[in-house]
Amino acid sequence: MNEGTNSFTVQEISPLRYPGSKKKLVKYLYLLIQKNKIIPKIFVEPFVGGGNVFLNFLANRVAHKAIIADKDKLVYSFWKTLFSEPNYIVQFVKTVNVDLRTFYEMKKIANSPNRNGQRILACACLFLNRTSFSGILTKSVGPIGGKEQRSDYKIDCRFNKKSIISKLRYIASFKDKVTVFPFDWQDTLNYAEKTFSSANLKKNTLYYLDPPFYYKAEKLYATYFSDDQHDDLYRRLMSFKSNNWILSYDNAYTIYKLYSNCSRMHFAMPYSINSKATRVEKELIITPLELPEISRRKITDSPRN
């Protein structure tokens, strides 16, 4: 594992946009595993989303292998296709017309995932993520610039083909190190727990979980949690056979209180919901591991109710 934080370089590797950037968080996660002397040969991410966390751990050669999954069929299809048929997505980006007509064609595909194949769903995921308001993939979200395209920011303002293709090709270079599953988080944890059950693998496997936010989840995700599902995740982690897990959440008092038996901190994260403004929101970091000293000086008084 790299020694010291200076040798760990955080990059915006993923072409997928999400409202809460994980760039600042990635560096902290690296500090956390250093503090606990974890060498994560295997990195497991059951809610992969934009994927910047596992990609940075691979790019910095901290992790050797990654197991990623997402219940959202669009997100799963994107990662699965990128690692199995990267040229298909690259060719799509090269030739696609970034306009309202394509937006609504892709929207129709995304809204009927069970009627469409994996490759076209992968393309729809990427296109809609780069052209939708804040990168959100819910059915109701419209295009950047609005239906009339009267904004200064048009539908193609986040679709730099050269940059996207460069990222796609770089990520595809990790194809032999990544396994992608269409599992929900329960099946992903069950698979990893069974597969990496030996003492050595168990010690060197790190789990990073970034479930749907507690607040306003229905506006941010196509697949989100009920209150009972948040409780289910808590119970599963409390019975988990490994302590090498890290959980990130939005700053909800219910979640803060639920995990009162774990190490918890509040972490300032940049959050952008449009092309014009970025604000700072606090996220919760929760883990049974020991937190680095740097975090204890940054803990705020309390999460919001």
PDB file of C-alpha atoms in Angstrom:
ATOM      1  CA  MET A   1       0.000   0.000   0.000  1.00  0.00           C
ATOM      2  CA  ASN A   2       1.173   3.544  -0.698  1.00  0.00           C
ATOM      3  CA  GLU A   3       2.830   5.282   2.230  1.00  0.00           C
ATOM      4  CA  GLY A   4       1.635   8.778   3.114  1.00  0.00           C
ATOM      5  CA  THR A   5      -1.158  10.795   1.576  1.00  0.00           C
ATOM      6  CA  ASN A   6       1.090  12.630  -0.882  1.00  0.00           C
ATOM      7  CA  SER A   7       1.447   9.466  -2.955  1.00  0.00           C
ATOM      8  CA  PHE A   8      -2.331   9.048  -3.201  1.00  0.00           C
ATOM      9  CA  THR A   9      -3.646  11.216  -6.038  1.00  0.00           C
ATOM     10  CA  VAL A  10      -7.401  11.773  -6.240  1.00  0.00           C
ATOM     11  CA  GLN A  11      -8.858  12.228  -9.721  1.00  0.00           C
ATOM     12  CA  GLU A  12     -12.300  12.692 -11.255  1.00  0.00           C
ATOM     13  CA  ILE A  13     -12.002   9.438 -13.180  1.00  0.00           C
ATOM     14  CA  SER A  14     -15.629   8.548 -13.781  1.00  0.00           C
ATOM     15  CA  PRO A  15     -17.621  10.065 -16.654  1.00  0.00           C
ATOM     16  CA  LEU A  16     -20.782   9.812 -14.535  1.00  0.00           C
ATOM     17  CA  ARG A  17     -21.931  12.961 -12.734  1.00  0.00           C
ATOM     18  CA  TYR A  18     -23.537  12.833  -9.296  1.00  0.00           C
ATOM     19  CA  PRO A  19     -24.728  15.742  -7.093  1.00  0.00           C
ATOM     20  CA  GLY A  20     -22.372  14.860  -4.219  1.00  0.00           C
ATOM     21  CA  SER A  21     -18.772  14.692  -5.408  1.00  0.00           C
ATOM     22  CA  LYS A  22     -16.739  11.972  -3.674  1.00  0.00           C
ATOM     23  CA  LYS A  23     -13.365  13.534  -4.512  1.00  0.00           C
ATOM     24  CA  LYS A  24     -12.726  14.896  -1.015  1.00  0.00           C
ATOM     25  CA  LEU A  25     -14.105  11.756   0.619  1.00  0.00           C
ATOM     26  CA  VAL A  26     -11.775   9.426  -1.302  1.00  0.00           C
ATOM     27  CA  LYS A  27      -8.668  10.953   0.282  1.00  0.00           C
ATOM     28  CA  TYR A  28     -10.191  10.635   3.740  1.00  0.00           C
ATOM     29  CA  LEU A  29     -11.059   6.971   3.173  1.00  0.00           C
ATOM     30  CA  TYR A  30      -7.426   6.385   2.313  1.00  0.00           C
ATOM     31  CA  LEU A  31      -6.370   8.049   5.581  1.00  0.00           C
ATOM     32  CA  LEU A  32      -8.857   5.865   7.436  1.00  0.00           C
ATOM     33  CA  ILE A  33      -7.532   2.573   6.099  1.00  0.00           C
ATOM     34  CA  GLN A  34      -3.968   3.707   6.771  1.00  0.00           C
ATOM     35  CA  LYS A  35      -4.904   4.475  10.368  1.00  0.00           C
ATOM     36  CA  ASN A  36      -6.323   0.956  10.757  1.00  0.00           C
ATOM     37  CA  LYS A  37      -3.480  -0.733   8.847  1.00  0.00           C
ATOM     38  CA  ILE A  38      -5.827  -2.260   6.277  1.00  0.00           C
ATOM     39  CA  ILE A  39      -4.335  -3.398   2.977  1.00  0.00           C
ATOM     40  CA  PRO A  40      -7.458  -3.677   0.802  1.00  0.00           C
ATOM     41  CA  LYS A  41      -6.495  -6.187  -1.841  1.00  0.00           C
ATOM     42  CA  ILE A  42     -10.207  -6.470  -2.619  1.00  0.00           C
ATOM     43  CA  PHE A  43     -12.515  -3.441  -2.678  1.00  0.00           C
ATOM     44  CA  VAL A  44     -16.262  -4.158  -2.518  1.00  0.00           C
ATOM     45  CA  GLU A  45     -18.783  -1.443  -3.411  1.00  0.00           C
ATOM     46  CA  PRO A  46     -22.451  -2.594  -3.367  1.00  0.00           C
ATOM     47  CA  PHE A  47     -23.871   0.844  -4.322  1.00  0.00           C
ATOM     48  CA  VAL A  48     -21.368   1.756  -7.015  1.00  0.00           C
ATOM     49  CA  GLY A  49     -23.175   4.714  -8.578  1.00  0.00           C
ATOM     50  CA  GLY A  50     -20.617   7.007 -10.204  1.00  0.00           C
ATOM     51  CA  GLY A  51     -17.740   4.754  -9.199  1.00  0.00           C
ATOM     52  CA  ASN A  52     -15.120   7.374  -8.360  1.00  0.00           C
ATOM     53  CA  VAL A  53     -14.211   5.698  -5.073  1.00  0.00           C
ATOM     54  CA  PHE A  54     -13.306   2.235  -6.364  1.00  0.00           C
ATOM     55  CA  LEU A  55     -11.658   3.744  -9.453  1.00  0.00           C
ATOM     56  CA  ASN A  56      -9.335   5.896  -7.360  1.00  0.00           C
ATOM     57  CA  PHE A  57      -8.380   2.943  -5.184  1.00  0.00           C
ATOM     58  CA  LEU A  58      -7.491   0.952  -8.301  1.00  0.00           C
ATOM     59  CA  ALA A  59      -5.732   3.848 -10.035  1.00  0.00           C
ATOM     60  CA  ASN A  60      -3.525   4.423  -6.988  1.00  0.00           C
ATOM     61  CA  ARG A  61      -2.804   0.683  -6.748  1.00  0.00           C
ATOM     62  CA  VAL A  62      -4.155   0.564  -3.223  1.00  0.00           C
ATOM     63  CA  ALA A  63      -6.681  -2.131  -4.153  1.00  0.00           C
ATOM     64  CA  HIS A  64      -5.868  -4.997  -6.513  1.00  0.00           C
ATOM     65  CA  LYS A  65      -9.423  -6.076  -7.340  1.00  0.00           C
ATOM     66  CA  ALA A  66     -12.863  -4.485  -7.149  1.00  0.00           C
ATOM     67  CA  ILE A  67     -16.282  -6.082  -6.791  1.00  0.00           C
ATOM     68  CA  ILE A  68     -18.964  -3.565  -7.761  1.00  0.00           C
ATOM     69  CA  ALA A  69     -22.739  -3.796  -7.979  1.00  0.00           C
ATOM     70  CA  ASP A  70     -25.818  -1.647  -8.356  1.00  0.00           C
ATOM     71  CA  LYS A  71     -29.480  -2.578  -8.233  1.00  0.00           C
ATOM     72  CA  ASP A  72     -30.314   0.218 -10.687  1.00  0.00           C
ATOM     73  CA  LYS A  73     -30.391  -1.578 -14.037  1.00  0.00           C
ATOM     74  CA  LEU A  74     -29.126   1.474 -15.952  1.00  0.00           C
ATOM     75  CA  VAL A  75     -26.107   1.931 -13.693  1.00  0.00           C
ATOM     76  CA  TYR A  76     -25.292  -1.782 -13.705  1.00  0.00           C
ATOM     77  CA  SER A  77     -25.578  -1.905 -17.506  1.00  0.00           C
ATOM     78  CA  PHE A  78     -23.185   1.013 -17.884  1.00  0.00           C
ATOM     79  CA  TRP A  79     -20.416  -0.530 -15.785  1.00  0.00           C
ATOM     80  CA  LYS A  80     -20.928  -4.043 -17.148  1.00  0.00           C
ATOM     81  CA  THR A  81     -20.782  -2.860 -20.757  1.00  0.00           C
ATOM     82  CA  LEU A  82     -17.846  -0.532 -20.156  1.00  0.00           C
ATOM     83  CA  PHE A  83     -15.716  -3.387 -18.827  1.00  0.00           C
ATOM     84  CA  SER A  84     -16.914  -5.977 -21.361  1.00  0.00           C
ATOM     85  CA  GLU A  85     -17.484  -3.954 -24.547  1.00  0.00           C
ATOM     86  CA  PRO A  86     -15.860  -0.531 -24.077  1.00  0.00           C
ATOM     87  CA  ASN A  87     -15.618   0.156 -27.807  1.00  0.00           C
ATOM     88  CA  TYR A  88     -19.395   0.005 -28.088  1.00  0.00           C
ATOM     89  CA  ILE A  89     -19.851   2.895 -25.661  1.00  0.00           C
ATOM     90  CA  VAL A  90     -16.927   4.836 -27.135  1.00  0.00           C
ATOM     91  CA  GLN A  91     -18.458   4.573 -30.605  1.00  0.00           C
ATOM     92  CA  PHE A  92     -21.803   5.707 -29.234  1.00  0.00           C
ATOM     93  CA  VAL A  93     -20.234   8.820 -27.712  1.00  0.00           C
ATOM     94  CA  LYS A  94     -18.396   9.585 -30.958  1.00  0.00           C
ATOM     95  CA  THR A  95     -21.508   9.467 -33.118  1.00  0.00           C
ATOM     96  CA  VAL A  96     -24.437  10.488 -30.921  1.00  0.00           C
ATOM     97  CA  ASN A  97     -26.242  13.770 -31.537  1.00  0.00           C
ATOM     98  CA  VAL A  98     -26.456  15.610 -28.228  1.00  0.00           C
ATOM     99  CA  ASP A  99     -29.846  17.241 -28.640  1.00  0.00           C
ATOM    100  CA  LEU A 100     -33.368  17.142 -27.249  1.00  0.00           C
ATOM    101  CA  ARG A 101     -34.535  14.521 -29.718  1.00  0.00           C
ATOM    102  CA  THR A 102     -31.871  12.072 -28.533  1.00  0.00           C
ATOM    103  CA  PHE A 103     -32.577  13.013 -24.916  1.00  0.00           C
ATOM    104  CA  TYR A 104     -36.209  11.942 -25.182  1.00  0.00           C
ATOM    105  CA  GLU A 105     -35.300   8.802 -27.121  1.00  0.00           C
ATOM    106  CA  MET A 106     -32.869   7.824 -24.358  1.00  0.00           C
ATOM    107  CA  LYS A 107     -35.435   8.764 -21.716  1.00  0.00           C
ATOM    108  CA  LYS A 108     -37.941   6.369 -23.271  1.00  0.00           C
ATOM    109  CA  ILE A 109     -35.348   3.579 -23.203  1.00  0.00           C
ATOM    110  CA  ALA A 110     -34.391   4.314 -19.594  1.00  0.00           C
ATOM    111  CA  ASN A 111     -38.007   4.332 -18.462  1.00  0.00           C
ATOM    112  CA  SER A 112     -38.507   0.784 -19.798  1.00  0.00           C
ATOM    113  CA  PRO A 113     -35.303  -0.997 -18.725  1.00  0.00           C
ATOM    114  CA  ASN A 114     -36.798  -4.487 -18.928  1.00  0.00           C
ATOM    115  CA  ARG A 115     -37.663  -3.994 -22.602  1.00  0.00           C
ATOM    116  CA  ASN A 116     -34.163  -3.022 -23.689  1.00  0.00           C
ATOM    117  CA  GLY A 117     -30.790  -4.736 -23.889  1.00  0.00           C
ATOM    118  CA  GLN A 118     -27.764  -4.107 -21.729  1.00  0.00           C
ATOM    119  CA  ARG A 119     -25.742  -2.153 -24.301  1.00  0.00           C
ATOM    120  CA  ILE A 120     -28.431   0.372 -25.175  1.00  0.00           C
ATOM    121  CA  LEU A 121     -29.221   0.801 -21.463  1.00  0.00           C
ATOM    122  CA  ALA A 122     -25.530   1.524 -20.869  1.00  0.00           C
ATOM    123  CA  CYS A 123     -25.611   4.237 -23.522  1.00  0.00           C
ATOM    124  CA  ALA A 124     -28.843   5.671 -22.140  1.00  0.00           C
ATOM    125  CA  CYS A 125     -27.319   5.797 -18.662  1.00  0.00           C
ATOM    126  CA  LEU A 126     -24.266   7.725 -19.818  1.00  0.00           C
ATOM    127  CA  PHE A 127     -26.168  10.064 -22.143  1.00  0.00           C
ATOM    128  CA  LEU A 128     -28.872  10.952 -19.623  1.00  0.00           C
ATOM    129  CA  ASN A 129     -26.368  11.347 -16.815  1.00  0.00           C
ATOM    130  CA  ARG A 130     -24.373  13.876 -18.864  1.00  0.00           C
ATOM    131  CA  THR A 131     -27.419  15.756 -20.184  1.00  0.00           C
ATOM    132  CA  SER A 132     -29.930  15.654 -17.304  1.00  0.00           C
ATOM    133  CA  PHE A 133     -30.274  18.238 -14.575  1.00  0.00           C
ATOM    134  CA  SER A 134     -27.547  17.440 -12.010  1.00  0.00           C
ATOM    135  CA  GLY A 135     -26.934  14.032 -13.602  1.00  0.00           C
ATOM    136  CA  ILE A 136     -30.014  12.605 -11.896  1.00  0.00           C
ATOM    137  CA  LEU A 137     -31.544   9.519 -13.546  1.00  0.00           C
ATOM    138  CA  THR A 138     -35.086   9.614 -12.177  1.00  0.00           C
ATOM    139  CA  LYS A 139     -38.025   9.548 -14.604  1.00  0.00           C
ATOM    140  CA  SER A 140     -39.170  13.104 -13.886  1.00  0.00           C
ATOM    141  CA  VAL A 141     -35.848  14.936 -14.331  1.00  0.00           C
ATOM    142  CA  GLY A 142     -35.529  17.049 -17.455  1.00  0.00           C
ATOM    143  CA  PRO A 143     -32.611  18.114 -19.655  1.00  0.00           C
ATOM    144  CA  ILE A 144     -29.976  20.684 -18.803  1.00  0.00           C
ATOM    145  CA  GLY A 145     -31.226  23.992 -20.215  1.00  0.00           C
ATOM    146  CA  GLY A 146     -34.871  22.981 -19.962  1.00  0.00           C
ATOM    147  CA  LYS A 147     -37.374  21.911 -22.583  1.00  0.00           C
ATOM    148  CA  GLU A 148     -37.088  25.227 -24.411  1.00  0.00           C
ATOM    149  CA  GLN A 149     -33.260  25.412 -24.164  1.00  0.00           C
ATOM    150  CA  ARG A 150     -33.419  29.092 -23.190  1.00  0.00           C
ATOM    151  CA  SER A 151     -30.782  28.818 -20.477  1.00  0.00           C
ATOM    152  CA  ASP A 152     -27.162  29.904 -20.943  1.00  0.00           C
ATOM    153  CA  TYR A 153     -26.351  26.255 -20.270  1.00  0.00           C
ATOM    154  CA  LYS A 154     -27.528  24.040 -23.116  1.00  0.00           C
ATOM    155  CA  ILE A 155     -28.093  20.298 -23.178  1.00  0.00           C
ATOM    156  CA  ASP A 156     -24.580  19.583 -24.482  1.00  0.00           C
ATOM    157  CA  CYS A 157     -22.664  21.742 -21.977  1.00  0.00           C
ATOM    158  CA  ARG A 158     -21.584  18.678 -19.956  1.00  0.00           C
ATOM    159  CA  PHE A 159     -21.043  16.403 -22.946  1.00  0.00           C
ATOM    160  CA  ASN A 160     -17.403  16.956 -23.923  1.00  0.00           C
ATOM    161  CA  LYS A 161     -16.927  13.976 -26.209  1.00  0.00           C
ATOM    162  CA  LYS A 162     -13.126  14.036 -26.130  1.00  0.00           C
ATOM    163  CA  SER A 163     -13.011  14.091 -22.323  1.00  0.00           C
ATOM    164  CA  ILE A 164     -15.677  11.400 -21.927  1.00  0.00           C
ATOM    165  CA  ILE A 165     -13.975   9.062 -24.407  1.00  0.00           C
ATOM    166  CA  SER A 166     -10.621   9.543 -22.680  1.00  0.00           C
ATOM    167  CA  LYS A 167     -12.183   8.564 -19.348  1.00  0.00           C
ATOM    168  CA  LEU A 168     -13.976   5.574 -20.838  1.00  0.00           C
ATOM    169  CA  ARG A 169     -10.783   4.195 -22.351  1.00  0.00           C
ATOM    170  CA  TYR A 170      -8.807   4.718 -19.153  1.00  0.00           C
ATOM    171  CA  ILE A 171     -11.429   2.993 -17.020  1.00  0.00           C
ATOM    172  CA  ALA A 172     -11.637   0.092 -19.478  1.00  0.00           C
ATOM    173  CA  SER A 173      -7.931  -0.571 -18.842  1.00  0.00           C
ATOM    174  CA  PHE A 174      -8.974  -1.936 -15.420  1.00  0.00           C
ATOM    175  CA  LYS A 175     -11.285  -4.565 -16.930  1.00  0.00           C
ATOM    176  CA  ASP A 176      -9.254  -7.512 -15.618  1.00  0.00           C
ATOM    177  CA  LYS A 177      -9.453  -6.108 -12.088  1.00  0.00           C
ATOM    178  CA  VAL A 178     -13.187  -5.459 -11.855  1.00  0.00           C
ATOM    179  CA  THR A 179     -16.179  -7.783 -11.467  1.00  0.00           C
ATOM    180  CA  VAL A 180     -19.622  -6.237 -11.994  1.00  0.00           C
ATOM    181  CA  PHE A 181     -22.826  -7.714 -10.576  1.00  0.00           C
ATOM    182  CA  PRO A 182     -26.515  -6.739 -10.978  1.00  0.00           C
ATOM    183  CA  PHE A 183     -27.055  -7.620  -7.306  1.00  0.00           C
ATOM    184  CA  ASP A 184     -28.748  -5.615  -4.613  1.00  0.00           C
ATOM    185  CA  TRP A 185     -26.615  -4.776  -1.586  1.00  0.00           C
ATOM    186  CA  GLN A 186     -27.711  -7.856   0.396  1.00  0.00           C
ATOM    187  CA  ASP A 187     -26.670 -10.301  -2.316  1.00  0.00           C
ATOM    188  CA  THR A 188     -23.418  -8.414  -2.881  1.00  0.00           C
ATOM    189  CA  LEU A 189     -22.468  -8.628   0.790  1.00  0.00           C
ATOM    190  CA  ASN A 190     -23.529 -12.278   0.969  1.00  0.00           C
ATOM    191  CA  TYR A 191     -21.440 -13.114  -2.099  1.00  0.00           C
ATOM    192  CA  ALA A 192     -18.362 -11.294  -0.824  1.00  0.00           C
ATOM    193  CA  GLU A 193     -18.668 -12.669   2.702  1.00  0.00           C
ATOM    194  CA  LYS A 194     -18.844 -16.228   1.367  1.00  0.00           C
ATOM    195  CA  THR A 195     -16.175 -15.802  -1.328  1.00  0.00           C
ATOM    196  CA  PHE A 196     -13.629 -14.002   0.844  1.00  0.00           C
ATOM    197  CA  SER A 197     -14.170 -16.005   4.020  1.00  0.00           C
ATOM    198  CA  SER A 198     -10.578 -17.135   4.567  1.00  0.00           C
ATOM    199  CA  ALA A 199      -8.749 -15.265   7.323  1.00  0.00           C
ATOM    200  CA  ASN A 200      -6.306 -13.614   4.921  1.00  0.00           C
ATOM    201  CA  LEU A 201      -8.910 -12.483   2.395  1.00  0.00           C
ATOM    202  CA  LYS A 202     -11.294 -11.363   5.126  1.00  0.00           C
ATOM    203  CA  LYS A 203      -8.556  -9.193   6.631  1.00  0.00           C
ATOM    204  CA  ASN A 204      -7.672  -7.632   3.277  1.00  0.00           C
ATOM    205  CA  THR A 205     -11.169  -6.951   1.940  1.00  0.00           C
ATOM    206  CA  LEU A 206     -12.628  -3.455   2.337  1.00  0.00           C
ATOM    207  CA  TYR A 207     -16.338  -2.663   1.980  1.00  0.00           C
ATOM    208  CA  TYR A 208     -17.469   0.840   1.064  1.00  0.00           C
ATOM    209  CA  LEU A 209     -21.224   1.426   1.146  1.00  0.00           C
ATOM    210  CA  ASP A 210     -22.900   4.592  -0.121  1.00  0.00           C
ATOM    211  CA  PRO A 211     -26.632   3.813   0.086  1.00  0.00           C
ATOM    212  CA  PRO A 212     -29.426   6.129  -1.071  1.00  0.00           C
ATOM    213  CA  PHE A 213     -29.727   9.262   1.047  1.00  0.00           C
ATOM    214  CA  TYR A 214     -32.256   9.338   3.875  1.00  0.00           C
ATOM    215  CA  TYR A 215     -33.672  12.728   2.870  1.00  0.00           C
ATOM    216  CA  LYS A 216     -35.193  13.490  -0.567  1.00  0.00           C
ATOM    217  CA  ALA A 217     -34.037  10.135  -1.947  1.00  0.00           C
ATOM    218  CA  GLU A 218     -37.006   9.839  -4.292  1.00  0.00           C
ATOM    219  CA  LYS A 219     -35.822  12.997  -6.087  1.00  0.00           C
ATOM    220  CA  LEU A 220     -32.237  11.787  -6.461  1.00  0.00           C
ATOM    221  CA  TYR A 221     -32.416   8.065  -7.253  1.00  0.00           C
ATOM    222  CA  ALA A 222     -34.389   5.756  -9.481  1.00  0.00           C
ATOM    223  CA  THR A 223     -33.966   3.126  -6.733  1.00  0.00           C
ATOM    224  CA  TYR A 224     -34.158   4.328  -3.138  1.00  0.00           C
ATOM    225  CA  PHE A 225     -34.767   3.042   0.414  1.00  0.00           C
ATOM    226  CA  SER A 226     -37.779   2.956   2.669  1.00  0.00           C
ATOM    227  CA  ASP A 227     -37.224   3.492   6.409  1.00  0.00           C
ATOM    228  CA  ASP A 228     -37.336  -0.273   6.894  1.00  0.00           C
ATOM    229  CA  GLN A 229     -34.588  -0.766   4.326  1.00  0.00           C
ATOM    230  CA  HIS A 230     -32.320   1.689   6.126  1.00  0.00           C
ATOM    231  CA  ASP A 231     -32.943  -0.398   9.251  1.00  0.00           C
ATOM    232  CA  ASP A 232     -32.216  -3.605   7.330  1.00  0.00           C
ATOM    233  CA  LEU A 233     -28.837  -2.266   6.256  1.00  0.00           C
ATOM    234  CA  TYR A 234     -28.000  -1.363   9.849  1.00  0.00           C
ATOM    235  CA  ARG A 235     -28.908  -4.825  11.138  1.00  0.00           C
ATOM    236  CA  ARG A 236     -26.907  -6.526   8.399  1.00  0.00           C
ATOM    237  CA  LEU A 237     -23.804  -4.479   9.111  1.00  0.00           C
ATOM    238  CA  MET A 238     -24.104  -5.102  12.834  1.00  0.00           C
ATOM    239  CA  SER A 239     -24.038  -8.856  12.164  1.00  0.00           C
ATOM    240  CA  PHE A 240     -21.353  -8.634   9.482  1.00  0.00           C
ATOM    241  CA  LYS A 241     -18.363 -10.912  10.004  1.00  0.00           C
ATOM    242  CA  SER A 242     -15.856  -8.213   9.048  1.00  0.00           C
ATOM    243  CA  ASN A 243     -15.220  -4.827  10.650  1.00  0.00           C
ATOM    244  CA  ASN A 244     -13.596  -3.521   7.469  1.00  0.00           C
ATOM    245  CA  TRP A 245     -16.558  -1.493   6.309  1.00  0.00           C
ATOM    246  CA  ILE A 246     -17.147   2.213   5.801  1.00  0.00           C
ATOM    247  CA  LEU A 247     -20.567   3.756   5.281  1.00  0.00           C
ATOM    248  CA  SER A 248     -21.410   7.232   3.955  1.00  0.00           C
ATOM    249  CA  TYR A 249     -24.821   8.880   4.338  1.00  0.00           C
ATOM    250  CA  ASP A 250     -26.489  12.245   4.159  1.00  0.00           C
ATOM    251  CA  ASN A 251     -26.554  14.191   7.414  1.00  0.00           C
ATOM    252  CA  ALA A 252     -29.702  12.696   8.948  1.00  0.00           C
ATOM    253  CA  TYR A 253     -30.196  12.550  12.716  1.00  0.00           C
ATOM    254  CA  THR A 254     -32.150   9.287  12.398  1.00  0.00           C
ATOM    255  CA  ILE A 255     -29.120   7.615  10.802  1.00  0.00           C
ATOM    256  CA  TYR A 256     -26.685   9.268  13.216  1.00  0.00           C
ATOM    257  CA  LYS A 257     -28.670   7.917  16.170  1.00  0.00           C
ATOM    258  CA  LEU A 258     -29.152   4.481  14.593  1.00  0.00           C
ATOM    259  CA  TYR A 259     -25.387   3.905  14.379  1.00  0.00           C
ATOM    260  CA  SER A 260     -24.631   5.170  17.892  1.00  0.00           C
ATOM    261  CA  ASN A 261     -22.425   2.133  18.572  1.00  0.00           C
ATOM    262  CA  CYS A 262     -20.051   3.017  15.695  1.00  0.00           C
ATOM    263  CA  SER A 263     -17.443   5.670  15.036  1.00  0.00           C
ATOM    264  CA  ARG A 264     -19.185   8.622  13.378  1.00  0.00           C
ATOM    265  CA  MET A 265     -18.095  11.936  11.945  1.00  0.00           C
ATOM    266  CA  HIS A 266     -19.492  14.722   9.804  1.00  0.00           C
ATOM    267  CA  PHE A 267     -17.677  15.438   6.593  1.00  0.00           C
ATOM    268  CA  ALA A 268     -18.055  18.608   4.497  1.00  0.00           C
ATOM    269  CA  MET A 269     -18.801  17.708   0.887  1.00  0.00           C
ATOM    270  CA  PRO A 270     -19.284  19.939  -2.172  1.00  0.00           C
ATOM    271  CA  TYR A 271     -22.754  19.445  -3.614  1.00  0.00           C
ATOM    272  CA  SER A 272     -23.889  20.834  -6.961  1.00  0.00           C
ATOM    273  CA  ILE A 273     -27.491  20.719  -8.131  1.00  0.00           C
ATOM    274  CA  ASN A 274     -27.095  22.844 -11.239  1.00  0.00           C
ATOM    275  CA  SER A 275     -24.493  24.363 -13.509  1.00  0.00           C
ATOM    276  CA  LYS A 276     -24.289  27.628 -11.611  1.00  0.00           C
ATOM    277  CA  ALA A 277     -23.934  26.888  -7.912  1.00  0.00           C
ATOM    278  CA  THR A 278     -22.049  24.594  -5.587  1.00  0.00           C
ATOM    279  CA  ARG A 279     -22.776  24.506  -1.880  1.00  0.00           C
ATOM    280  CA  VAL A 280     -21.209  22.568   0.958  1.00  0.00           C
ATOM    281  CA  GLU A 281     -23.270  19.881   2.676  1.00  0.00           C
ATOM    282  CA  LYS A 282     -22.286  17.635   5.574  1.00  0.00           C
ATOM    283  CA  GLU A 283     -22.277  13.881   5.079  1.00  0.00           C
ATOM    284  CA  LEU A 284     -21.957  11.209   7.732  1.00  0.00           C
ATOM    285  CA  ILE A 285     -19.065   8.783   7.752  1.00  0.00           C
ATOM    286  CA  ILE A 286     -19.857   5.692   9.834  1.00  0.00           C
ATOM    287  CA  THR A 287     -17.570   2.748  10.583  1.00  0.00           C
ATOM    288  CA  PRO A 288     -16.574   0.326  13.361  1.00  0.00           C
ATOM    289  CA  LEU A 289     -12.963   1.254  12.575  1.00  0.00           C
ATOM    290  CA  GLU A 290     -10.915   3.888  14.388  1.00  0.00           C
ATOM    291  CA  LEU A 291     -11.148   7.342  12.852  1.00  0.00           C
ATOM    292  CA  PRO A 292      -7.972   9.269  11.982  1.00  0.00           C
ATOM    293  CA  GLU A 293      -7.142  12.139  14.331  1.00  0.00           C
ATOM    294  CA  ILE A 294      -7.771  14.663  11.563  1.00  0.00           C
ATOM    295  CA  SER A 295     -11.465  13.823  11.638  1.00  0.00           C
ATOM    296  CA  ARG A 296     -11.942  14.493  15.329  1.00  0.00           C
ATOM    297  CA  ARG A 297     -10.986  18.133  14.878  1.00  0.00           C
ATOM    298  CA  LYS A 298     -13.570  18.478  12.122  1.00  0.00           C
ATOM    299  CA  ILE A 299     -16.633  16.917  13.764  1.00  0.00           C
ATOM    300  CA  THR A 300     -19.497  19.389  13.912  1.00  0.00           C
ATOM    301  CA  ASP A 301     -21.898  19.636  16.823  1.00  0.00           C
ATOM    302  CA  SER A 302     -24.849  17.684  15.504  1.00  0.00           C
ATOM    303  CA  PRO A 303     -26.539  16.510  12.325  1.00  0.00           C
ATOM    304  CA  ARG A 304     -29.747  18.152  11.158  1.00  0.00           C
ATOM    305  CA  ASN A 305     -33.103  16.854  12.293  1.00  0.00           C
TER     306      ASN A 305
END
